[in-house]
Amino acid sequence: MTTIGHNRTPHLRPSPTPSISPFLFINKIPIVFSEDWDTGIGGGLWSTGLAIAKYFERHADIVTTNLIGLGRVKCSGKNTDERELNSWTQKSDENCVKREGLMALELGSGNGFLSVCLLALNASFKKSHPGEPPLIEKLVMTDMVDHISLIEKTLHVNSHVWEEMYVRNLAESGSGDGENEGGAINSYFGTLGNDDTPNASDCDCDRGNDDTTTCKKVTVIAAEHRWGEQEIESIREEESKTRRHNQQSNEIDANVAIHNQKYDFIIGSDVAYRDHLHAPLISSLLHFSHEHTVSLIGITMNDTKPKFFDSLLEAGFRYERLADHFMEREFRGKNFGIFAIQRCR
């Protein structure tokens, strides 16, 4: 594993995917995953994580067309109406309109399974729509520092769904000489796009100042984020960039500066299961959301008290629960729910 510090070093290719039977398929894209509860709570697959993954699997057309819609809103900057949340439960119009790839974020990624499912949906779209922007241009996967290695492991065995990966541990300081302060950064190349990258002349993804066109790469970042502490972490990132302003790692630092950004799409599963988590979680949602951001959050109802939803409303959010028939039978009823959340306007 290569650490990027004072000198910029090449990306590494992840190890070949081991011979493990796929856990599930998203639009025929295999997802390799195995639970390991011995590593802690992050090593297992929580109920609503699987529920959302199955939603991605069974209703890929709905999710895809609504991510396209978010990309159009991002590109146009125009306001959208109250149907934004409801659109997650029905297939929307696919009329060709200019759009951009989305910035996506997962809060409480655990082992990274749910994000990999989203990346698989993105990979399927990228393969079937060569020359177009991806659904997701950048995905940031976050959790506590002791979960980063679990996320990295899941990404490595699913390298077919991403093109670039940066793994940053903001809690690991350097040797004191300023070289690696702010966390070590490891970078890798994935295999997505190796056999289907369109020629520059066919691509309408990104046009530079010299009128040349290049396709956006699908970049994934794994980094620590502690809910409710994003302001502190933003300062740490700015200080790190300042210290490195004359170093070649500057570009990479900017790429993984996750706390000073707004995201278009946020996902999370079983993230509100303790009362004391509600305030910091909502604080992070507020910090990372703009007015058009849609958050898709899985909730286990019997361990999430109604006051969580009251707190969402008080913080200026509105929400819609997806209808039960969009979930697998095992998740239908009162115990589990998938909620689309957005700032009120």
CSV table of C-alpha atoms in Angstrom, one decimal:
chain,number,residue,atom,x,y,z
A,1,MET,CA,0.0,0.0,0.0
A,2,THR,CA,1.4,3.3,-1.0
A,3,THR,CA,1.2,6.4,1.2
A,4,ILE,CA,1.1,9.7,-0.4
A,5,GLY,CA,3.0,12.3,1.6
A,6,HIS,CA,5.6,14.8,0.4
A,7,ASN,CA,6.1,13.1,-3.0
A,8,ARG,CA,3.2,12.1,-5.2
A,9,THR,CA,3.5,8.4,-5.9
A,10,PRO,CA,1.6,6.2,-8.5
A,11,HIS,CA,-1.7,4.6,-7.8
A,12,LEU,CA,-1.6,0.9,-7.0
A,13,ARG,CA,-3.9,-1.7,-8.5
A,14,PRO,CA,-5.9,-3.6,-5.9
A,15,SER,CA,-5.3,-7.3,-5.6
A,16,PRO,CA,-7.3,-9.6,-7.9
A,17,THR,CA,-10.8,-10.3,-6.5
A,18,PRO,CA,-10.8,-13.6,-4.7
A,19,SER,CA,-13.0,-16.5,-5.9
A,20,ILE,CA,-16.1,-15.7,-3.7
A,21,SER,CA,-19.6,-16.2,-4.9
A,22,PRO,CA,-21.4,-12.9,-5.4
A,23,PHE,CA,-23.6,-11.8,-2.5
A,24,LEU,CA,-26.1,-10.2,-4.9
A,25,PHE,CA,-26.2,-8.6,-8.3
A,26,ILE,CA,-27.2,-5.0,-9.2
A,27,ASN,CA,-28.2,-4.8,-12.9
A,28,LYS,CA,-26.0,-7.9,-13.5
A,29,ILE,CA,-23.0,-6.3,-11.7
A,30,PRO,CA,-21.8,-8.8,-9.0
A,31,ILE,CA,-21.3,-7.6,-5.4
A,32,VAL,CA,-18.7,-9.5,-3.4
A,33,PHE,CA,-19.3,-9.4,0.3
A,34,SER,CA,-19.0,-11.6,3.4
A,35,GLU,CA,-20.0,-10.7,6.9
A,36,ASP,CA,-17.5,-10.7,9.7
A,37,TRP,CA,-19.1,-9.8,13.0
A,38,ASP,CA,-15.8,-10.6,14.8
A,39,THR,CA,-14.5,-7.2,13.6
A,40,GLY,CA,-17.2,-5.4,15.5
A,41,ILE,CA,-20.6,-4.0,14.6
A,42,GLY,CA,-19.3,-2.6,11.4
A,43,GLY,CA,-18.4,-6.0,10.1
A,44,GLY,CA,-22.0,-7.2,9.8
A,45,LEU,CA,-24.8,-6.4,7.5
A,46,TRP,CA,-27.5,-4.4,9.3
A,47,SER,CA,-31.2,-4.9,8.3
A,48,THR,CA,-31.9,-1.6,6.6
A,49,GLY,CA,-28.6,-1.7,4.7
A,50,LEU,CA,-29.8,-4.9,3.1
A,51,ALA,CA,-33.3,-3.4,2.6
A,52,ILE,CA,-31.8,-0.4,0.7
A,53,ALA,CA,-29.5,-2.7,-1.3
A,54,LYS,CA,-32.5,-4.8,-2.3
A,55,TYR,CA,-34.3,-1.6,-3.3
A,56,PHE,CA,-31.3,-0.7,-5.5
A,57,GLU,CA,-31.4,-4.3,-6.9
A,58,ARG,CA,-35.2,-4.7,-7.5
A,59,HIS,CA,-36.0,-1.1,-8.5
A,60,ALA,CA,-32.8,-0.1,-10.3
A,61,ASP,CA,-34.8,1.8,-13.0
A,62,ILE,CA,-36.4,4.0,-10.4
A,63,VAL,CA,-33.2,4.8,-8.5
A,64,THR,CA,-31.3,5.4,-11.8
A,65,THR,CA,-33.9,7.8,-13.3
A,66,ASN,CA,-34.1,9.7,-10.1
A,67,LEU,CA,-30.4,10.1,-9.8
A,68,ILE,CA,-30.5,11.3,-13.4
A,69,GLY,CA,-33.1,13.9,-12.2
A,70,LEU,CA,-30.8,15.1,-9.5
A,71,GLY,CA,-28.0,15.4,-12.0
A,72,ARG,CA,-30.2,17.6,-14.2
A,73,VAL,CA,-31.1,19.8,-11.2
A,74,LYS,CA,-27.4,20.1,-10.4
A,75,CYS,CA,-26.6,21.2,-13.9
A,76,SER,CA,-29.5,23.6,-14.4
A,77,GLY,CA,-29.6,25.0,-10.8
A,78,LYS,CA,-33.3,25.4,-11.2
A,79,ASN,CA,-35.8,24.7,-8.4
A,80,THR,CA,-37.8,21.6,-8.4
A,81,ASP,CA,-41.2,20.9,-6.9
A,82,GLU,CA,-42.6,18.8,-4.1
A,83,ARG,CA,-42.5,15.7,-6.2
A,84,GLU,CA,-38.7,15.3,-5.6
A,85,LEU,CA,-39.2,13.0,-2.7
A,86,ASN,CA,-42.2,11.2,-4.1
A,87,SER,CA,-40.2,10.5,-7.3
A,88,TRP,CA,-38.2,7.9,-5.4
A,89,THR,CA,-41.2,5.6,-5.5
A,90,GLN,CA,-42.0,5.8,-9.2
A,91,LYS,CA,-40.1,5.8,-12.5
A,92,SER,CA,-39.6,9.3,-13.8
A,93,ASP,CA,-39.3,10.9,-17.2
A,94,GLU,CA,-36.1,10.2,-19.1
A,95,ASN,CA,-36.2,13.0,-21.6
A,96,CYS,CA,-32.7,13.9,-22.6
A,97,VAL,CA,-31.6,17.0,-20.7
A,98,LYS,CA,-28.1,18.1,-19.8
A,99,ARG,CA,-26.9,16.9,-16.4
A,100,GLU,CA,-23.9,16.4,-14.2
A,101,GLY,CA,-22.5,13.5,-12.2
A,102,LEU,CA,-23.4,13.6,-8.6
A,103,MET,CA,-21.4,14.1,-5.4
A,104,ALA,CA,-22.6,11.3,-3.1
A,105,LEU,CA,-21.9,10.6,0.6
A,106,GLU,CA,-22.6,7.7,2.9
A,107,LEU,CA,-22.8,8.4,6.7
A,108,GLY,CA,-22.0,5.4,8.9
A,109,SER,CA,-20.7,3.2,6.1
A,110,GLY,CA,-19.6,0.3,8.4
A,111,ASN,CA,-18.0,-2.2,6.0
A,112,GLY,CA,-19.0,-0.2,2.9
A,113,PHE,CA,-21.5,-2.7,1.5
A,114,LEU,CA,-24.3,-0.3,0.7
A,115,SER,CA,-22.0,2.2,-1.1
A,116,VAL,CA,-20.6,-0.6,-3.2
A,117,CYS,CA,-24.2,-1.5,-4.2
A,118,LEU,CA,-24.7,2.2,-5.3
A,119,LEU,CA,-21.4,2.1,-7.2
A,120,ALA,CA,-22.6,-1.1,-9.0
A,121,LEU,CA,-25.7,0.7,-10.1
A,122,ASN,CA,-23.5,3.5,-11.3
A,123,ALA,CA,-21.1,1.1,-13.1
A,124,SER,CA,-24.1,-0.5,-14.9
A,125,PHE,CA,-25.3,2.9,-16.1
A,126,LYS,CA,-21.8,3.9,-17.2
A,127,LYS,CA,-21.4,0.7,-19.3
A,128,SER,CA,-24.8,1.1,-20.9
A,129,HIS,CA,-24.5,4.9,-21.6
A,130,PRO,CA,-20.9,5.4,-22.9
A,131,GLY,CA,-20.1,9.0,-23.5
A,132,GLU,CA,-22.5,10.3,-20.9
A,133,PRO,CA,-21.6,11.5,-17.4
A,134,PRO,CA,-21.8,8.8,-14.7
A,135,LEU,CA,-24.7,8.9,-12.3
A,136,ILE,CA,-22.2,9.3,-9.4
A,137,GLU,CA,-18.9,11.2,-10.1
A,138,LYS,CA,-17.6,11.0,-6.6
A,139,LEU,CA,-18.7,8.9,-3.6
A,140,VAL,CA,-17.4,9.5,-0.1
A,141,MET,CA,-17.7,6.7,2.4
A,142,THR,CA,-17.4,7.7,6.0
A,143,ASP,CA,-17.3,6.1,9.5
A,144,MET,CA,-15.2,6.1,12.6
A,145,VAL,CA,-11.5,5.5,12.2
A,146,ASP,CA,-11.7,1.8,13.2
A,147,HIS,CA,-14.1,1.1,10.3
A,148,ILE,CA,-11.9,2.5,7.5
A,149,SER,CA,-10.0,-0.8,7.0
A,150,LEU,CA,-13.3,-2.7,6.6
A,151,ILE,CA,-14.5,-0.2,4.0
A,152,GLU,CA,-11.2,-0.5,2.2
A,153,LYS,CA,-11.4,-4.3,2.2
A,154,THR,CA,-14.9,-4.3,0.7
A,155,LEU,CA,-13.8,-1.8,-2.0
A,156,HIS,CA,-10.7,-3.9,-2.9
A,157,VAL,CA,-12.8,-7.0,-3.6
A,158,ASN,CA,-15.2,-4.9,-5.7
A,159,SER,CA,-12.7,-2.9,-7.7
A,160,HIS,CA,-14.8,-3.5,-10.9
A,161,VAL,CA,-17.3,-0.7,-9.7
A,162,TRP,CA,-14.8,2.2,-9.3
A,163,GLU,CA,-11.9,3.8,-11.2
A,164,GLU,CA,-10.0,5.7,-8.5
A,165,MET,CA,-9.9,5.2,-4.8
A,166,TYR,CA,-8.4,7.3,-2.0
A,167,VAL,CA,-8.3,6.1,1.5
A,168,ARG,CA,-7.7,8.7,4.1
A,169,ASN,CA,-7.5,8.4,7.9
A,170,LEU,CA,-7.8,11.8,9.3
A,171,ALA,CA,-7.0,10.6,12.8
A,172,GLU,CA,-3.6,9.3,11.8
A,173,SER,CA,-1.1,12.2,12.2
A,174,GLY,CA,2.3,12.1,10.6
A,175,SER,CA,5.7,12.0,12.1
A,176,GLY,CA,5.6,15.6,13.2
A,177,ASP,CA,7.4,17.1,10.3
A,178,GLY,CA,4.2,18.2,8.5
A,179,GLU,CA,4.6,15.7,5.8
A,180,ASN,CA,1.6,13.5,6.6
A,181,GLU,CA,-0.3,15.7,9.1
A,182,GLY,CA,-4.0,15.5,8.5
A,183,GLY,CA,-3.9,11.8,7.7
A,184,ALA,CA,-2.2,9.4,5.4
A,185,ILE,CA,-3.7,9.1,1.9
A,186,ASN,CA,-3.5,5.8,0.0
A,187,SER,CA,-4.6,5.7,-3.7
A,188,TYR,CA,-5.5,3.0,-6.1
A,189,PHE,CA,-6.8,2.4,-9.6
A,190,GLY,CA,-9.9,0.2,-10.0
A,191,THR,CA,-10.9,-1.7,-13.1
A,192,LEU,CA,-14.2,0.0,-14.0
A,193,GLY,CA,-13.9,1.5,-17.5
A,194,ASN,CA,-10.9,-0.7,-18.6
A,195,ASP,CA,-12.9,-2.1,-21.5
A,196,ASP,CA,-15.6,0.5,-22.1
A,197,THR,CA,-14.0,3.9,-21.9
A,198,PRO,CA,-15.3,5.9,-24.9
A,199,ASN,CA,-13.0,8.0,-27.1
A,200,ALA,CA,-12.7,11.7,-26.1
A,201,SER,CA,-14.5,12.7,-29.2
A,202,ASP,CA,-17.6,10.7,-28.2
A,203,CYS,CA,-17.8,11.9,-24.6
A,204,ASP,CA,-20.0,14.7,-23.4
A,205,CYS,CA,-18.9,14.5,-19.8
A,206,ASP,CA,-16.4,17.3,-19.2
A,207,ARG,CA,-15.2,20.0,-21.6
A,208,GLY,CA,-12.1,21.9,-20.6
A,209,ASN,CA,-11.0,25.4,-21.4
A,210,ASP,CA,-9.1,24.2,-24.5
A,211,ASP,CA,-12.3,22.6,-25.8
A,212,THR,CA,-11.0,19.1,-25.2
A,213,THR,CA,-13.3,16.6,-23.7
A,214,THR,CA,-12.5,13.9,-21.2
A,215,CYS,CA,-14.8,11.5,-19.3
A,216,LYS,CA,-15.2,11.9,-15.6
A,217,LYS,CA,-13.7,9.1,-13.6
A,218,VAL,CA,-15.7,7.4,-10.9
A,219,THR,CA,-13.8,8.2,-7.7
A,220,VAL,CA,-14.5,6.8,-4.3
A,221,ILE,CA,-13.0,8.1,-1.0
A,222,ALA,CA,-13.0,6.4,2.3
A,223,ALA,CA,-12.4,8.7,5.2
A,224,GLU,CA,-13.2,9.2,8.9
A,225,HIS,CA,-16.1,11.4,9.8
A,226,ARG,CA,-17.5,11.8,13.3
A,227,TRP,CA,-21.1,13.1,13.2
A,228,GLY,CA,-21.5,16.6,14.4
A,229,GLU,CA,-17.8,17.4,14.3
A,230,GLN,CA,-17.6,18.5,10.7
A,231,GLU,CA,-16.6,22.1,11.5
A,232,ILE,CA,-13.6,20.9,13.5
A,233,GLU,CA,-12.6,18.5,10.7
A,234,SER,CA,-13.0,21.2,8.1
A,235,ILE,CA,-10.5,23.4,9.9
A,236,ARG,CA,-8.1,20.4,10.1
A,237,GLU,CA,-8.4,19.9,6.3
A,238,GLU,CA,-7.7,23.6,5.6
A,239,GLU,CA,-4.7,23.5,7.9
A,240,SER,CA,-3.4,20.4,6.1
A,241,LYS,CA,-3.8,22.1,2.7
A,242,THR,CA,-2.0,25.2,3.9
A,243,ARG,CA,0.9,23.2,5.2
A,244,ARG,CA,1.2,21.4,1.9
A,245,HIS,CA,0.7,24.4,-0.5
A,246,ASN,CA,4.1,23.9,-2.1
A,247,GLN,CA,4.0,20.1,-2.2
A,248,GLN,CA,3.0,17.8,-5.0
A,249,SER,CA,0.3,16.2,-2.9
A,250,ASN,CA,-1.8,19.4,-3.0
A,251,GLU,CA,-4.1,18.1,-5.8
A,252,ILE,CA,-4.8,14.9,-3.9
A,253,ASP,CA,-5.4,16.8,-0.6
A,254,ALA,CA,-8.1,18.8,-2.5
A,255,ASN,CA,-9.6,15.7,-3.9
A,256,VAL,CA,-10.2,14.1,-0.4
A,257,ALA,CA,-11.2,17.3,1.5
A,258,ILE,CA,-14.6,16.0,2.3
A,259,HIS,CA,-15.8,18.3,5.0
A,260,ASN,CA,-16.0,21.5,3.1
A,261,GLN,CA,-18.3,20.2,0.4
A,262,LYS,CA,-22.1,19.9,-0.1
A,263,TYR,CA,-23.4,16.6,-1.5
A,264,ASP,CA,-26.2,15.9,-3.9
A,265,PHE,CA,-27.1,12.4,-2.6
A,266,ILE,CA,-26.6,11.0,0.9
A,267,ILE,CA,-27.3,7.5,2.0
A,268,GLY,CA,-27.2,5.8,5.4
A,269,SER,CA,-28.7,2.7,7.1
A,270,ASP,CA,-29.5,2.0,10.7
A,271,VAL,CA,-27.9,5.3,11.7
A,272,ALA,CA,-30.5,6.6,14.3
A,273,TYR,CA,-30.7,3.5,16.6
A,274,ARG,CA,-29.6,5.4,19.7
A,275,ASP,CA,-31.2,8.7,21.0
A,276,HIS,CA,-27.8,10.3,21.6
A,277,LEU,CA,-27.0,9.9,17.9
A,278,HIS,CA,-29.9,12.0,16.6
A,279,ALA,CA,-28.5,15.5,17.2
A,280,PRO,CA,-25.0,14.8,15.7
A,281,LEU,CA,-26.5,12.9,12.8
A,282,ILE,CA,-28.9,15.7,11.9
A,283,SER,CA,-26.0,18.2,12.4
A,284,SER,CA,-24.0,16.3,9.7
A,285,LEU,CA,-27.0,16.1,7.4
A,286,LEU,CA,-27.5,19.9,7.7
A,287,HIS,CA,-23.8,20.6,7.1
A,288,PHE,CA,-23.5,18.4,4.0
A,289,SER,CA,-26.9,19.1,2.4
A,290,HIS,CA,-27.8,21.9,0.0
A,291,GLU,CA,-31.5,22.7,-0.9
A,292,HIS,CA,-31.7,20.0,-3.5
A,293,THR,CA,-29.9,17.2,-1.7
A,294,VAL,CA,-31.9,14.0,-1.2
A,295,SER,CA,-30.9,11.7,1.6
A,296,LEU,CA,-32.0,8.1,1.5
A,297,ILE,CA,-31.9,6.8,5.1
A,298,GLY,CA,-32.9,3.3,6.3
A,299,ILE,CA,-34.5,3.2,9.8
A,300,THR,CA,-35.3,0.3,12.1
A,301,MET,CA,-38.5,1.6,13.7
A,302,ASN,CA,-38.4,-0.4,16.9
A,303,ASP,CA,-35.1,1.2,18.0
A,304,THR,CA,-35.6,4.7,16.6
A,305,LYS,CA,-38.0,6.8,18.6
A,306,PRO,CA,-40.5,9.2,17.0
A,307,LYS,CA,-38.6,12.2,18.4
A,308,PHE,CA,-35.9,11.6,15.7
A,309,PHE,CA,-38.5,12.6,13.1
A,310,ASP,CA,-39.6,15.5,15.3
A,311,SER,CA,-36.0,16.6,15.4
A,312,LEU,CA,-35.7,16.4,11.6
A,313,LEU,CA,-38.7,18.7,11.2
A,314,GLU,CA,-37.4,21.1,13.8
A,315,ALA,CA,-34.0,21.2,12.0
A,316,GLY,CA,-35.8,22.2,8.7
A,317,PHE,CA,-36.1,18.9,6.9
A,318,ARG,CA,-39.1,17.2,5.4
A,319,TYR,CA,-39.3,13.5,4.7
A,320,GLU,CA,-41.3,10.8,2.9
A,321,ARG,CA,-41.4,7.1,3.7
A,322,LEU,CA,-41.2,4.8,0.7
A,323,ALA,CA,-44.2,2.5,0.3
A,324,ASP,CA,-43.8,-1.0,1.6
A,325,HIS,CA,-44.3,-2.7,-1.7
A,326,PHE,CA,-40.9,-1.3,-2.8
A,327,MET,CA,-39.3,-3.4,-0.1
A,328,GLU,CA,-38.7,-7.1,0.0
A,329,ARG,CA,-41.4,-9.0,1.9
A,330,GLU,CA,-39.1,-9.6,4.9
A,331,PHE,CA,-38.8,-5.8,5.5
A,332,ARG,CA,-42.5,-4.9,5.0
A,333,GLY,CA,-44.6,-3.8,7.9
A,334,LYS,CA,-43.9,-1.5,10.8
A,335,ASN,CA,-40.3,-2.5,11.8
A,336,PHE,CA,-38.3,-1.2,8.8
A,337,GLY,CA,-38.5,1.9,6.7
A,338,ILE,CA,-36.6,3.7,4.0
A,339,PHE,CA,-37.0,7.5,4.2
A,340,ALA,CA,-36.2,10.2,1.6
A,341,ILE,CA,-35.2,13.3,3.4
A,342,GLN,CA,-34.7,16.9,2.1
A,343,ARG,CA,-34.4,20.4,3.4
A,344,CYS,CA,-37.6,22.4,3.5
A,345,ARG,CA,-37.8,25.4,1.1
